[in-house]
Amino acid sequence: MIDPKKLFQLEGGQKRRKLALTFGALERDIAGIAEKGAEYDFQSMSREEYTKNLCKIVLADPKLGESEARELKTLLESENFDERRACNIARNALLAIIGTFPAEWDLVIAPHATSAQNGTVQERDFYKGLAVYAEDIRSPFNVGSIFRTAEGMGLEKVYISPGCTDPLHPKAIRSGMGCIETMGFEKKTLAELPDDVPVFTLETGGTPLKDFVFPEKGIVIIGSEELGVSPEALRRATYGRVSIEMKGLKASLNVGVAFGILVQAWIDFLQKKK
């Protein structure tokens, strides 16, 4: 965190970039997901006071839009100051002035439940036996997104192939929003996957999602962004292949998005079966 007095002394673009980064760090701190060593630690003022001071700097920017200025002023004058909303509005207003956009892995979501509440350890709830195998996913953002979906939707395990980007990559950690640390993962080859559970793939040319009979327990293999699942994975997936029907001209989905659609359909199927 930077002293507001120092920020006042910076000029134009440099000031805006520093402010945007600081507001992003504050958002994560407010949400309880700040990176280690990036927690708010100013002793001379509260975080709320610090945030208000930064907002006042933004309000003095001659390029700030009228609507953003009105909203920031309203927040500052409110009896119950919404720190997180103020940070978000200020950060995005600054990025718009700079001419850039927040990276996908910079998005801040609601904080996860803590591992302990009132001295009692809280266990993660999940659907026992449901797992995903990420084969050669190259983008750290996509890796983090897969973990986030798996944890949020209640899968028990995440397996990754030896060729998959390291889930501990900083960008994967950030886009995973704490889910990689919560779930953990096992690195395995296709041959090392458990033999006693059904294995199927998410790939084109398979049974439509609405007609697929999902297993009560199993592992779904999702493939790389460019190539999809490998021929070896198709052979390993003895339970079958499921596909998402699309109508668009491109008929293409981000791997993380496709995985989210698949998991929701899997869980819906199991709940209806009950």
Short mmCIF file of N, CA and C in Angstrom, two decimals, residues 25-35 39 47 84 108-112 114 177:
data_model
loop_
_atom_site.label_atom_id
_atom_site.label_comp_id
_atom_site.label_asym_id
_atom_site.label_seq_id
_atom_site.Cartn_x
_atom_site.Cartn_y
_atom_site.Cartn_z
N ALA A 25 -5.74 -4.20 -4.81
CA ALA A 25 -5.22 -4.85 -3.60
C ALA A 25 -6.17 -4.64 -2.42
N LEU A 26 -6.76 -3.45 -2.33
CA LEU A 26 -7.72 -3.18 -1.27
C LEU A 26 -8.96 -4.04 -1.41
N GLU A 27 -9.45 -4.20 -2.63
CA GLU A 27 -10.62 -5.05 -2.86
C GLU A 27 -10.37 -6.46 -2.34
N ARG A 28 -9.20 -6.99 -2.66
CA ARG A 28 -8.89 -8.35 -2.22
C ARG A 28 -8.75 -8.42 -0.71
N ASP A 29 -8.20 -7.37 -0.11
CA ASP A 29 -8.06 -7.34 1.35
C ASP A 29 -9.44 -7.28 2.01
N ILE A 30 -10.33 -6.46 1.46
CA ILE A 30 -11.69 -6.32 2.00
C ILE A 30 -12.44 -7.65 1.89
N ALA A 31 -12.20 -8.36 0.77
CA ALA A 31 -12.88 -9.64 0.55
C ALA A 31 -12.25 -10.77 1.36
N GLY A 32 -11.10 -10.50 1.99
CA GLY A 32 -10.45 -11.53 2.80
C GLY A 32 -9.62 -12.50 2.00
N ILE A 33 -9.21 -12.09 0.78
CA ILE A 33 -8.43 -12.99 -0.07
C ILE A 33 -7.15 -12.30 -0.55
N ALA A 34 -6.61 -11.41 0.26
CA ALA A 34 -5.39 -10.71 -0.11
C ALA A 34 -4.23 -11.69 -0.23
N GLU A 35 -3.34 -11.42 -1.19
CA GLU A 35 -2.14 -12.24 -1.31
C GLU A 35 -1.30 -12.10 -0.06
N GLU A 39 -1.57 -7.68 2.66
CA GLU A 39 -2.67 -7.27 3.51
C GLU A 39 -2.50 -5.81 3.92
N ARG A 47 -8.28 1.23 7.44
CA ARG A 47 -8.41 0.93 6.00
C ARG A 47 -9.51 1.76 5.37
N ARG A 84 -15.72 -1.72 -0.39
CA ARG A 84 -15.43 -2.57 -1.54
C ARG A 84 -16.02 -1.99 -2.83
N VAL A 108 -12.47 -9.93 -8.56
CA VAL A 108 -12.57 -10.24 -7.14
C VAL A 108 -13.96 -10.77 -6.84
N ILE A 109 -14.05 -11.93 -6.22
CA ILE A 109 -15.34 -12.51 -5.90
C ILE A 109 -15.54 -12.49 -4.39
N ALA A 110 -16.70 -12.96 -3.96
CA ALA A 110 -16.99 -13.00 -2.53
C ALA A 110 -16.01 -13.92 -1.83
N PRO A 111 -15.68 -13.64 -0.57
CA PRO A 111 -14.71 -14.47 0.13
C PRO A 111 -15.25 -15.86 0.40
N HIS A 112 -14.32 -16.83 0.45
CA HIS A 112 -14.71 -18.19 0.80
C HIS A 112 -14.95 -18.29 2.30
N THR A 114 -14.30 -19.44 5.91
CA THR A 114 -13.03 -19.75 6.55
C THR A 114 -13.01 -21.20 7.01
N MET A 177 -8.96 -18.08 -6.86
CA MET A 177 -9.59 -17.43 -5.71
C MET A 177 -9.62 -18.30 -4.45
#
